[in-house]
Amino acid sequence: MTPIVLSVEPLTTEAFSPFGDVIEASDAARHFPINGGNTERFHDLMTIATDTDGHAIVSIFRGQPRALPFTLGMLERHPKGSQAFMPLSGRAYLVAVAPAGEGVTVADVRVFLARDDQGVNYAPGTWHHPLLALHAVSDFLVIDRAGPGGNCDEIILQPNGVIPA
């Protein structure tokens, strides 16, 4: 099958809302001064979701850079909890997502270019490609679920998608 070329769009709160939350210190977020006015708190930027058997954990993922064009051949989802990624290395990265549900095709995939100061929080069950770092090895703070039972489903995309250079 011939791969389908996917377009890349800027990551915005509105465009990403069907898939989860954008994590960023923007004027659109609720924010206010704390610590005697020395710190600005950007408040309640995402919801950390886990099932009743799990609990939230914090990890660091170190992603190898992906070369463009990149063939997107699979997606994964985590049905028992959300999964948040916040870049730590000061580099833009790509986010490839598709709506939650049983049937997903490459036509359902949207690809976003996240700035170096934007994180994402995938809602439970949202299909997404594993970490898509660009340009250099990049670290990400990750908040997700730990607990009993499998929490990672994968699906193979036929045809594949291609993220252009």
Coordinates of C-alpha atoms in Angstrom, one line a residue:
M1 CA 0.0 0.0 0.0
T2 CA 1.2 3.5 -0.7
P3 CA 1.9 5.6 2.4
I4 CA -0.3 8.6 3.0
V5 CA 1.5 12.0 3.5
L6 CA 0.4 13.6 6.8
S7 CA 0.4 17.4 7.3
V8 CA 2.0 18.9 10.4
E9 CA 0.1 21.7 12.2
P10 CA 1.1 23.9 15.1
L11 CA 0.1 22.6 18.5
T12 CA -2.7 24.7 20.0
T13 CA -5.0 24.1 22.9
E14 CA -8.1 24.2 20.7
A15 CA -6.7 21.8 18.0
F16 CA -5.4 19.3 20.5
S17 CA -8.5 19.3 22.8
P18 CA -10.1 16.1 21.3
F19 CA -6.9 14.2 22.4
G20 CA -6.1 15.7 25.8
D21 CA -4.4 18.8 27.2
V22 CA -1.7 21.2 26.1
I23 CA 0.6 22.0 29.0
E24 CA 2.0 25.5 28.7
A25 CA 2.5 28.8 30.5
S26 CA 0.2 30.9 28.3
D27 CA -1.9 33.9 29.0
A28 CA -5.0 31.8 28.3
A29 CA -4.3 29.6 31.3
R30 CA -5.5 30.5 34.8
H31 CA -2.5 32.1 36.4
F32 CA -1.8 34.3 39.4
P33 CA 1.2 35.5 41.5
I34 CA 2.3 33.4 44.6
N35 CA 5.3 33.5 47.0
G36 CA 5.0 37.2 47.8
G37 CA 4.7 38.0 44.1
N38 CA 8.0 36.4 43.2
T39 CA 6.4 33.5 41.2
E40 CA 3.7 33.2 38.7
R41 CA 1.6 30.1 39.1
F42 CA 0.0 28.6 35.9
H43 CA -2.7 26.6 37.6
D44 CA -4.4 23.3 36.9
L45 CA -3.0 22.8 33.4
M46 CA -4.0 19.1 33.0
T47 CA -5.9 16.3 34.6
I48 CA -3.9 13.3 35.7
A49 CA -6.2 10.3 35.2
T50 CA -5.7 6.7 36.5
D51 CA -8.1 3.9 37.1
T52 CA -8.9 3.0 40.7
D53 CA -6.2 0.3 40.8
G54 CA -3.4 2.5 39.5
H55 CA -1.5 5.6 40.8
A56 CA 0.4 8.5 39.1
I57 CA 4.1 8.2 38.7
V58 CA 6.8 10.6 37.4
S59 CA 9.6 9.4 35.1
I60 CA 12.1 10.9 32.6
F61 CA 12.1 9.5 29.1
R62 CA 15.2 10.0 26.9
G63 CA 14.1 10.0 23.3
Q64 CA 16.4 9.4 20.3
P65 CA 15.8 11.9 17.5
R66 CA 13.7 10.8 14.5
A67 CA 14.8 11.7 11.0
L68 CA 12.3 13.3 8.6
P69 CA 10.6 12.1 6.5
F70 CA 9.4 9.6 9.1
T71 CA 7.2 6.6 8.3
L72 CA 4.4 6.3 10.9
G73 CA 3.4 2.6 11.0
M74 CA 1.9 2.1 14.4
L75 CA 0.1 3.8 17.3
E76 CA -0.4 3.0 20.9
R77 CA -2.9 3.9 23.6
H78 CA -3.1 3.6 27.4
P79 CA -6.7 2.8 28.4
K80 CA -6.2 2.9 32.2
G81 CA -4.7 6.4 32.5
S82 CA -3.5 9.6 31.0
Q83 CA 0.1 10.1 29.9
A84 CA 1.8 13.6 30.0
F85 CA 5.0 14.6 28.3
M86 CA 6.9 17.9 29.2
P87 CA 10.1 18.6 27.3
L88 CA 13.2 19.2 29.4
S89 CA 15.8 19.7 26.7
G90 CA 14.6 22.9 25.0
R91 CA 13.7 21.3 21.7
A92 CA 10.6 21.2 19.5
Y93 CA 9.1 17.7 18.9
L94 CA 6.3 16.1 17.0
V95 CA 3.0 14.7 18.4
A96 CA 1.0 12.2 16.3
V97 CA -2.5 11.4 17.7
A98 CA -5.8 9.8 16.7
P99 CA -9.1 9.7 18.6
A100 CA -9.8 7.1 21.2
G101 CA -11.9 4.2 20.0
E102 CA -11.4 0.7 18.6
G103 CA -11.0 1.4 14.9
V104 CA -8.3 3.8 13.8
T105 CA -6.7 4.4 10.4
V106 CA -4.0 6.7 9.1
A107 CA -6.8 9.1 7.9
D108 CA -7.6 9.7 11.6
V109 CA -4.1 10.7 12.5
R110 CA -3.2 14.4 13.2
V111 CA 0.4 15.5 13.6
F112 CA 1.3 18.5 15.7
L113 CA 4.6 20.4 16.0
A114 CA 5.1 21.2 19.7
R115 CA 7.3 24.0 20.7
D116 CA 10.1 23.5 23.2
D117 CA 7.9 25.1 25.9
Q118 CA 4.8 23.0 25.3
G119 CA 3.9 19.7 26.8
V120 CA 1.0 17.3 26.1
N121 CA -1.2 15.2 28.2
Y122 CA -2.9 12.3 26.3
A123 CA -6.4 11.5 27.6
P124 CA -6.9 7.9 28.6
G125 CA -7.4 5.7 25.4
T126 CA -6.1 8.4 23.0
W127 CA -4.1 6.7 20.2
H128 CA -0.6 8.3 19.8
H129 CA 2.8 7.5 18.4
P130 CA 5.6 6.9 20.9
L131 CA 7.9 9.8 21.5
L132 CA 9.0 11.8 18.4
A133 CA 12.0 13.8 19.4
L134 CA 13.6 15.9 16.7
H135 CA 17.2 17.1 16.0
A136 CA 19.0 15.6 19.1
V137 CA 18.6 13.2 22.0
S138 CA 15.9 14.9 24.2
D139 CA 14.6 14.3 27.7
F140 CA 10.9 14.5 28.7
L141 CA 9.3 14.6 32.2
V142 CA 6.5 12.0 31.9
I143 CA 3.6 11.6 34.3
D144 CA 1.5 8.5 33.8
R145 CA -0.1 5.4 35.5
A146 CA 1.6 2.5 37.3
G147 CA -0.5 -0.4 38.6
P148 CA -1.7 -3.9 37.8
G149 CA -2.9 -5.0 34.5
G150 CA -1.8 -4.2 30.9
N151 CA -2.1 -0.6 30.0
C152 CA -0.6 -0.4 26.5
D153 CA -2.4 -1.4 23.3
E154 CA -0.8 -1.1 19.9
I155 CA -2.3 -1.0 16.4
I156 CA -0.5 -1.3 13.0
L157 CA -1.5 1.3 10.4
Q158 CA -2.2 0.1 6.9
P159 CA -1.4 2.0 4.9
N160 CA 1.4 3.8 6.8
G161 CA 1.5 7.5 7.1
V162 CA 4.6 9.7 6.2
I163 CA 5.5 12.8 8.1
P164 CA 7.4 14.9 5.5
A165 CA 10.7 16.7 6.0

